[in-house]
XYZ file of C-alpha atoms in Angstrom:
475
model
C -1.370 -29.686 5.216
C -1.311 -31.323 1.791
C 1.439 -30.649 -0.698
C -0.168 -32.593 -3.263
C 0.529 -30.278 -6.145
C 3.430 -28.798 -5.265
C 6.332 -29.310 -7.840
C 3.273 -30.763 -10.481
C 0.870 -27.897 -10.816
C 0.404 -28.005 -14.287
C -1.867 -30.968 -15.884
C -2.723 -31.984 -19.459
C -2.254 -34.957 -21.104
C 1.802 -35.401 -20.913
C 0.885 -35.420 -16.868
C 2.333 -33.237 -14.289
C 4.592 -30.899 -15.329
C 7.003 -27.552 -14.158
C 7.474 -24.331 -15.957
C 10.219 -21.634 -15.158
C 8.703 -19.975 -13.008
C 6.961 -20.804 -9.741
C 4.558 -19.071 -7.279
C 5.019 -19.612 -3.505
C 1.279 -19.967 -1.599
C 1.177 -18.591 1.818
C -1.136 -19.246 4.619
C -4.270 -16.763 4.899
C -3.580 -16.416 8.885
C -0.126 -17.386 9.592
C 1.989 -16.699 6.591
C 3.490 -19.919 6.244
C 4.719 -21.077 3.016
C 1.682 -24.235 1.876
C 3.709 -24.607 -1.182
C 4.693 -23.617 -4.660
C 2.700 -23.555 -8.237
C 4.097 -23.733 -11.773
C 3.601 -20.459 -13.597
C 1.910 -21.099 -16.663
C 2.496 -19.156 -20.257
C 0.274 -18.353 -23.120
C 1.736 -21.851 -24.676
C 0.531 -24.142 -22.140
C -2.183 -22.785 -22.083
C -2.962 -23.587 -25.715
C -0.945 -27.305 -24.601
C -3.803 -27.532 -22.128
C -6.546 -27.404 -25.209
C -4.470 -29.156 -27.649
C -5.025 -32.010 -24.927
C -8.634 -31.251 -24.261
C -9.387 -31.534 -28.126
C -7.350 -34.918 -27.996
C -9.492 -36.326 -25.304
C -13.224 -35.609 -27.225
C -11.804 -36.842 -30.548
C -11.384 -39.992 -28.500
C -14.642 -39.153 -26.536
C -15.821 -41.035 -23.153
C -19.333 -42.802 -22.787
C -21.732 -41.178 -20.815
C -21.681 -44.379 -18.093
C -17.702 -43.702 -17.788
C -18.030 -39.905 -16.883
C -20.910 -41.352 -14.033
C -18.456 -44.049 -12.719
C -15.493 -41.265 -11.990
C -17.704 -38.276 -10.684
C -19.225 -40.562 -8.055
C -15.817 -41.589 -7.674
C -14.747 -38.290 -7.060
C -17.876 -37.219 -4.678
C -16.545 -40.576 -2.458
C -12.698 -39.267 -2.776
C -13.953 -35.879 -1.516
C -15.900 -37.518 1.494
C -13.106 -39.445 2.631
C -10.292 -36.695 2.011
C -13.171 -33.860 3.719
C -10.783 -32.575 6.476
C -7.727 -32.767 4.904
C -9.363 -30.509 1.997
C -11.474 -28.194 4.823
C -7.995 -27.945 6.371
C -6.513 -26.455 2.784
C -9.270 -24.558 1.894
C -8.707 -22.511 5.087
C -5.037 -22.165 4.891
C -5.217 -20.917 1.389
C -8.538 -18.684 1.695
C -9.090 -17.627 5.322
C -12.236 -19.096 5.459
C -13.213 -19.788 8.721
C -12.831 -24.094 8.974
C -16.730 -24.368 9.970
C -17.768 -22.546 6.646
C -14.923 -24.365 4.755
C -16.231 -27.499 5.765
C -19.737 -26.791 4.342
C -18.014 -26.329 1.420
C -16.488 -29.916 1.387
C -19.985 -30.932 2.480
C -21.226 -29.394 -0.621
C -18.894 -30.305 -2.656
C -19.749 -34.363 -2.080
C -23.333 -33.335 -3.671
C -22.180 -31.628 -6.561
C -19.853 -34.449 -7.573
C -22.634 -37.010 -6.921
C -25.536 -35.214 -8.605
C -23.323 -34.198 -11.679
C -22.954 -38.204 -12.168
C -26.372 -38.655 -11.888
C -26.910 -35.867 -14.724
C -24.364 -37.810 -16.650
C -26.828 -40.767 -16.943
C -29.846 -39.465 -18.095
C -29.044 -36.712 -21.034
C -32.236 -35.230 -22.347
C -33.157 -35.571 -25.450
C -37.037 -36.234 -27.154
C -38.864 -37.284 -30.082
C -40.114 -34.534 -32.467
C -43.573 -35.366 -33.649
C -42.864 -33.688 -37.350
C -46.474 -35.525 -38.440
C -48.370 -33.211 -36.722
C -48.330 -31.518 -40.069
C -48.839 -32.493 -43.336
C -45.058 -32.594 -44.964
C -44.045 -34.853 -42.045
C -46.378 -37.829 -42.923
C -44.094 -41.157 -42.673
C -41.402 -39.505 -41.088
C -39.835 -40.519 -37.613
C -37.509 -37.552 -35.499
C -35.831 -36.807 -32.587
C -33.492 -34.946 -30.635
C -29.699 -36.273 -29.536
C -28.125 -34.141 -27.312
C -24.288 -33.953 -27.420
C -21.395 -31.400 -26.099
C -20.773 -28.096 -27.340
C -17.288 -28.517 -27.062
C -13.835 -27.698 -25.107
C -14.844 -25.482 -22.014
C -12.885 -22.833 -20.366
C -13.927 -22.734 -16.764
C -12.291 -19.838 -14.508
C -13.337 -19.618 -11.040
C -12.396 -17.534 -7.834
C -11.109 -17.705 -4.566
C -14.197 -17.547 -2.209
C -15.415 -21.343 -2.392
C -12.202 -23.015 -4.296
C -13.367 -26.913 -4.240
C -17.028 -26.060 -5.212
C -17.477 -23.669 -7.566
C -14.403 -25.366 -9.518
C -17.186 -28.946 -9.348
C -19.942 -26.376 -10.493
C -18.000 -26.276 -13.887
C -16.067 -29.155 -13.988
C -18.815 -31.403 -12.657
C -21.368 -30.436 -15.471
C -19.185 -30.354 -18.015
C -17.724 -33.534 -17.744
C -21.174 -35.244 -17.244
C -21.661 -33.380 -20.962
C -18.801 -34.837 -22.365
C -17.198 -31.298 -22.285
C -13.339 -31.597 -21.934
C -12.492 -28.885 -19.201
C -9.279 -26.584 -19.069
C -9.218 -24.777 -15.916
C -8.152 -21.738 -14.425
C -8.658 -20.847 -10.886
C -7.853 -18.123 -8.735
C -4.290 -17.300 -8.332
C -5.321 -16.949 -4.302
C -6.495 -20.555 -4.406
C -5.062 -22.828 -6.717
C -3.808 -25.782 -3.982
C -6.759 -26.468 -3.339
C -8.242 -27.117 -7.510
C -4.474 -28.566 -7.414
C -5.771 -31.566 -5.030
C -9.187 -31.669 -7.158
C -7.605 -32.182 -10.545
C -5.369 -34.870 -8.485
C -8.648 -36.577 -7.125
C -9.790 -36.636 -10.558
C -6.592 -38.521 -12.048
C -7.008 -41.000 -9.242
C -10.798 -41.774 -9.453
C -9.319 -42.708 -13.321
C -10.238 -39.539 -15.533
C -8.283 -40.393 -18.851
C -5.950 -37.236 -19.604
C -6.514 -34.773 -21.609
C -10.484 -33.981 -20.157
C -9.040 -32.139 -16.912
C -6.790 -29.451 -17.464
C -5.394 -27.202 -14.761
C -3.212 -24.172 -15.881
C -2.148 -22.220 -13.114
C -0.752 -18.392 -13.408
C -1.398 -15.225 -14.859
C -5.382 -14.738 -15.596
C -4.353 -12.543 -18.847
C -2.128 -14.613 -19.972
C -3.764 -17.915 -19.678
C -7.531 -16.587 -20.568
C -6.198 -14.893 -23.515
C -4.980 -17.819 -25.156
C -8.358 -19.435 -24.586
C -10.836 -16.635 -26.020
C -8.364 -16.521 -29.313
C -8.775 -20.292 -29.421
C -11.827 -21.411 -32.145
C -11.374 -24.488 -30.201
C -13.104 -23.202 -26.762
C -16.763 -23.462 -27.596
C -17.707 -22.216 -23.966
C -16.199 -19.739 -21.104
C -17.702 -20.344 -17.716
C -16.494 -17.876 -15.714
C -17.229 -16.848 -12.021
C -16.545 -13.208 -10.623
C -16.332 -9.765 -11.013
C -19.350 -8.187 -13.470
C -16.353 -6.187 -14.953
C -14.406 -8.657 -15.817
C -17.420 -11.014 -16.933
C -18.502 -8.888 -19.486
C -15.271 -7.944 -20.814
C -14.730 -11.701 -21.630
C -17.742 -11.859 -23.538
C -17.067 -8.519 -25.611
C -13.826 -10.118 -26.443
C -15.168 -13.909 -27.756
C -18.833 -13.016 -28.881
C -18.916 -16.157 -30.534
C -18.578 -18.670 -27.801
C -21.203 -19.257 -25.443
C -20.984 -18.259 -21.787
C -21.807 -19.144 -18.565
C -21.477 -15.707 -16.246
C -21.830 -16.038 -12.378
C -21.134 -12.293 -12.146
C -21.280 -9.854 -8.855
C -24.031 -8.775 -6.998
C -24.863 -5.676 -3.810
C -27.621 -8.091 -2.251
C -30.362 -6.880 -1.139
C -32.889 -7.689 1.889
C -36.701 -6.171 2.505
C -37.687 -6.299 6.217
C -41.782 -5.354 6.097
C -43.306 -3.804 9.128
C -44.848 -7.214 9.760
C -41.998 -9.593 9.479
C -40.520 -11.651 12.465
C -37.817 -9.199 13.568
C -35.774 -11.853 15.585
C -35.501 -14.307 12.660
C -34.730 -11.622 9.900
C -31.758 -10.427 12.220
C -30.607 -13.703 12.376
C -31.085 -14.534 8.638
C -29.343 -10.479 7.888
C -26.602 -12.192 10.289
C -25.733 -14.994 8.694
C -26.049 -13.997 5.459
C -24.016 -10.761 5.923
C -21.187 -12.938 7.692
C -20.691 -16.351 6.045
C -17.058 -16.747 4.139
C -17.028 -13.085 5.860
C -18.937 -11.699 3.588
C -17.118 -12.566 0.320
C -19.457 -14.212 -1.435
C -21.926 -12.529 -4.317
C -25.307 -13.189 -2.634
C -23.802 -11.733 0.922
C -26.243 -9.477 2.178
C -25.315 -6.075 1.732
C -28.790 -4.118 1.884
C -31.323 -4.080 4.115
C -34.394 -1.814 3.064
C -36.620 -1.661 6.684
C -40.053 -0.143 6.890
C -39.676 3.118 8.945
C -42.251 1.786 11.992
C -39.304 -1.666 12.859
C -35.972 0.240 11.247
C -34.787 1.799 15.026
C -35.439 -1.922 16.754
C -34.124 -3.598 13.874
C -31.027 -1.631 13.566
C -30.305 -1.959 17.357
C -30.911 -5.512 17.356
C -28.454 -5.940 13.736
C -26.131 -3.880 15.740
C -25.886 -6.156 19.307
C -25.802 -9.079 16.822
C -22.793 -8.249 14.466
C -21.107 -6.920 17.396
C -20.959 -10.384 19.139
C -20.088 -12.508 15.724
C -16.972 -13.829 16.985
C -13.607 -13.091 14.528
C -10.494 -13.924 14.300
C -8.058 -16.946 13.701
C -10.101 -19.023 10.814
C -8.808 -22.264 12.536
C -10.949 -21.173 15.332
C -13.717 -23.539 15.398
C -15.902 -20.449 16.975
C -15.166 -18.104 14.533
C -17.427 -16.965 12.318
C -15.589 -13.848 10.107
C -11.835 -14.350 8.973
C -9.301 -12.381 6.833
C -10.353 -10.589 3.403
C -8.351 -12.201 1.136
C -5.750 -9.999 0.704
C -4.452 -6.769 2.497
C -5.767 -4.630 -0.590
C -9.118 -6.311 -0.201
C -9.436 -4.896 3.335
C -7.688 -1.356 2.733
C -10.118 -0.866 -0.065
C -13.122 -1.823 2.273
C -12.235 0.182 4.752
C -11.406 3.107 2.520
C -15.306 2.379 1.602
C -16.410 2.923 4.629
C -14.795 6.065 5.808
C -15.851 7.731 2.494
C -19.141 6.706 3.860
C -18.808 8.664 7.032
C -17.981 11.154 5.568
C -20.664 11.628 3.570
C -23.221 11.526 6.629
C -23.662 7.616 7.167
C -22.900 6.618 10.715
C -21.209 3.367 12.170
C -23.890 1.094 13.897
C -21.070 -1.306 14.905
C -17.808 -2.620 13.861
C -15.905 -0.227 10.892
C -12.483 -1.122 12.577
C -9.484 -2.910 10.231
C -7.126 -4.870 11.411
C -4.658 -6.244 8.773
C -6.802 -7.921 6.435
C -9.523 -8.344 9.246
C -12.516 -6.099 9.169
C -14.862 -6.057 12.047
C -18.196 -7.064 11.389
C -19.869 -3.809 9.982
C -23.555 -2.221 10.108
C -23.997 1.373 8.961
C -26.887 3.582 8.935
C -27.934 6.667 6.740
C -25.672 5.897 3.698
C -26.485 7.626 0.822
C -28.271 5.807 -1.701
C -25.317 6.612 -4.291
C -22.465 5.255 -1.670
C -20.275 2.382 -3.037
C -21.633 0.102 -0.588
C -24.983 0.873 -1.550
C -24.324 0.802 -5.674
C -21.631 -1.504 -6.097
C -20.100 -4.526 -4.577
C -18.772 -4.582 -1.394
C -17.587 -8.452 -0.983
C -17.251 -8.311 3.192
C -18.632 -8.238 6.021
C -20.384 -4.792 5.520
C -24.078 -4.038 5.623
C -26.118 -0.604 5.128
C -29.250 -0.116 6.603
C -31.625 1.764 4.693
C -34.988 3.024 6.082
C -38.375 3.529 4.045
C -41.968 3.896 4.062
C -43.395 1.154 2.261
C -42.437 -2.311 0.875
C -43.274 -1.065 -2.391
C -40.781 2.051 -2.195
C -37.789 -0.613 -0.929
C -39.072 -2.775 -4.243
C -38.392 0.286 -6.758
C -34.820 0.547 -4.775
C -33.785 -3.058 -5.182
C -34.614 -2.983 -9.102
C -32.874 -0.024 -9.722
C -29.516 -1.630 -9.157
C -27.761 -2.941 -11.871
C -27.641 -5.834 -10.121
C -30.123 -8.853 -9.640
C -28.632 -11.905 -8.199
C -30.637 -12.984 -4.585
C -33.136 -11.120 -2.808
C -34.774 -11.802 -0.134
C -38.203 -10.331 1.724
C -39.428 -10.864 5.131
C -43.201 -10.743 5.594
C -46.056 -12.395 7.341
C -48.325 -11.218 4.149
C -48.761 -13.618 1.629
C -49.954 -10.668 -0.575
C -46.715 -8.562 -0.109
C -44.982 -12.134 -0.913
C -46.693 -12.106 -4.096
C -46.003 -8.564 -5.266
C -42.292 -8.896 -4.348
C -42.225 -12.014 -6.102
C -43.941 -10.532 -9.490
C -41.674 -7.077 -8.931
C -38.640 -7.598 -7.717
C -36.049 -7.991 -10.422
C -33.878 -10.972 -9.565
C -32.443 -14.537 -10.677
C -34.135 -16.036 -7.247
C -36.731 -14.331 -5.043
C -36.495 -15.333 -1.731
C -39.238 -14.798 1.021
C -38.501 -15.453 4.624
C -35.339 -17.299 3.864
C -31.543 -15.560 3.941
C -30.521 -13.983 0.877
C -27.436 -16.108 0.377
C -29.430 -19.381 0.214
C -28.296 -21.521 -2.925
C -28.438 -25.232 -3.338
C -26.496 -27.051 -5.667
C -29.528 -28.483 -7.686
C -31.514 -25.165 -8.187
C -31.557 -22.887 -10.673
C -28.994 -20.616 -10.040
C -27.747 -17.390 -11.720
C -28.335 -13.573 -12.405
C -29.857 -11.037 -14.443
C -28.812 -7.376 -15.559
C -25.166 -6.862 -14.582
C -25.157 -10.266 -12.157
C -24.891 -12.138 -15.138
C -26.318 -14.770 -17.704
C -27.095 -18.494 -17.637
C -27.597 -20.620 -14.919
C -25.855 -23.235 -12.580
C -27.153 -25.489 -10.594
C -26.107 -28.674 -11.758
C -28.748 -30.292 -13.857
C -29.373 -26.501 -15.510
C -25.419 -26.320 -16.017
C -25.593 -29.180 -17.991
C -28.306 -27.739 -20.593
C -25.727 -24.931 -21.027
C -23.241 -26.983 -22.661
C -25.193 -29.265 -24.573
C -26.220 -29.102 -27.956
C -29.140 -30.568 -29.663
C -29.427 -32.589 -33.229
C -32.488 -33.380 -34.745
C -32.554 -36.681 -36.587
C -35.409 -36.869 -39.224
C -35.880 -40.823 -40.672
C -38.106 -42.189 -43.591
C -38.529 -45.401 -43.456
């Protein structure tokens, strides 16, 4: 297991350094101790932006920032078990899905040095009226400024490349926070970084407190951008608090899945299955509603049932497992605590429901109310309700009236019921056919109502931290 950050968690541009105070990680399955991080205060992290604003007043050419993030998609390649293997410790992420992860990860790195390379920007044809006769313009794109990226613990290499990634190919000097369940691994990230020959000061990694660290950055003029993945409380709170900055928000979600009377039943329970179960369900486009038209809901529900039942869980080193621990111990008491409320207002256990520690069983239920937490809000595990109605169109006036609109998915054989959904469904992607938790690291990729605003993707998470200049000549 690497111990690459341990005893030099805390980067800027005077290099590795301790604080006081230290944090001990522990392994997800075993308990072992994986090591220690420093405990950052509210003064490094303002040291961690003092160096970020050093490094664009010295700036870095676009064909530099290309050169060291296809360095670091090669570092990640060759370093993919060892970083699988850390990953899992930290998380519990079962090693199969955390070395999809690493796979993904490799693309990200490679396509944000491609976006690097070929900045948009356009000519402005200001003749097309009268006042600009003899007059030459056009665009130059250029960074927005320091960004504050915070991410979480559910896919710790990647989603910390989904900001750093774009932001460097900006020319957007990063200070980082990640999750206090996960920092090891954006520990050996920021190190991969240094040693594909990032000059200091554009990577920053503060580990510790969220409030703490966060705080200093939404008081600081100097952060021109938060990108944050997570909770929809917390997103919008950190936008109330720094209206002026822009932000990126990758917020929650209660996806939600349409099974029409006509779809393929076997491949929608296998689809439901997969994306009910991957990371074990913590992840914001896992499946957590299934609206079924009433004539397929009792074979569809059987055949959910007999499939989540034989997901195999357990030990996240496993090679066969497919759902791990929750993340922590609270995680899976308040789950559970979820579901029980749930029985006992009338919904009824299709499989699974059982806790162990911080593993939950694979879970279907049936008759939940439509005003049940695990209907209305985020569950983030491996818990799915079944809901049964009479028409596509009735399960399209459910799925809207979430606050929610992240993924969702339809399965049809109707290219007219494709359409509608498409057209009706309120939602950053629309999905027909294919799993709900489908994302690729080059699409547009993001929210709308409480799931968030702005998109990812890496190409789109670029745009968001660019700004534009026109340039108007007379010769």
């Amino acid at each position: 297991m690497s111990r690459t950050t341990s005893g030099r968690t805390f980067s800027t541009a005077g290099g590795w350094q301790d604080t006081a105070e230290r944090w001990t990680i522990t392994d997800s399955w075993t308990g072992a101790d994986l090591g220690t991080v420093s405990v950052a205060t509210k003064q490094h992290a303002t040291a961690a932006v003092d160096a970020a604003a050093a490094a664009m007043r010295t700036g870095l050419a676009p064909h530099a920032r290309a050169r060291v993030l296809a360095e670091v998609s090669r570092l990640i390649e060759t370093h993919a078990e060892e970083l699988a293997g850390l990953i899992t410790a930290e998380t519990g992420k079962p090693i199969t899905a955390s070395r999809a992860e690493v796979a993904r990860a490799v693309i990200t790195a490679r396509l944000s040095a491609e976006e690097a390379g070929r900045l948009p920007g356009e000519t402005v044809p200001l003749d097309a009226v009268e006042a600009g006769d003899g007059t030459f313009a056009f665009t130059m794109p250029g960074p927005l400024g320091i960004v504050a990226a915070v991410t979480p613990f559910n896919f710790p290499l990647n989603l910390v490349l989904h900001k750093v990634g774009p932001a460097l190919a900006a020319g957007c000097a990063v200070v980082l926070k990640p999750s206090e369940h996960a920092p090891l691994t954006a520990g050996r990230l920021t190190a991969l970084f240094e040693r594909a020959g990032l000059p200091a000061g554009w990577l920053n990694l503060v580990t510790g407190p969220p409030a703490d660290i966060v705080d200093a950055w939404l008081a600081d003029d100097r952060v021109a951008v938060v990108t944050f993945t997570g909770s929809s409380a917390v997103g919008w709170r950190l936008k109330a608090r720094s209206p002026r900055k822009r932000h990126v928000l990758e917020l929650g979600s209660n996806t939600a899945m349409v099974v029409a009377a006509d779809a393929d039943l076997d491949r929608a329970v296998r689809d439901a299955t997969t994306a009910a179960l991957s990371g074990s369900g913590q992840a914001c486009v896992s499946l957590q509603r299934v609206y079924v038209e009433r004539p397929v809901a009792s074979a569809f529900q059987a055949a959910l049932a007999r499939s989540f039942a034989a997901t195999p869980c357990g030990d996240p080193r496993d090679e066969r497992t497919v759902v791990g621990p929750l993340i922590s111990r609270d995680a899976a008491e308040r789950l559970a605590a979820w579901v029980a409320a749930a029985q006992r207002a009338g919904a009824r256990v299709a499989a699974g429901g059982s806790v162990e520690d911080r593993l939950m069983a694979p879970t279907v239920l049936v008759d939940v109310p439509r005003d049940n937490p695990l209907v209305c809000e985020e569950a983030f595990g491996p818990v799915v309700s079944v809901i049964v109605v009479d028409s596509v169109s009735a399960a399209i006036d459910e799925v809207t009236a979430a606050d929610y609109g992240l993924n969702t998915a339809l399965y049809t054989g109707s290219l007219a019921t494709s359409l509608d959904y498409a057209r009706r469904a309120e939602a950053g992607t629309v999905l027909v056919n294919v799993a709900p938790s489908f994302r690729t690291d080059h699409m547009p990729y993001g929210g709308v109502k409480g799931s968030g605003q702005g998109r990812e993707g890496v190409k789109y998470a670029v745009a968001e931290l660019l700004q534009e200049k026109l340039v108007v000549l007379r010769p």
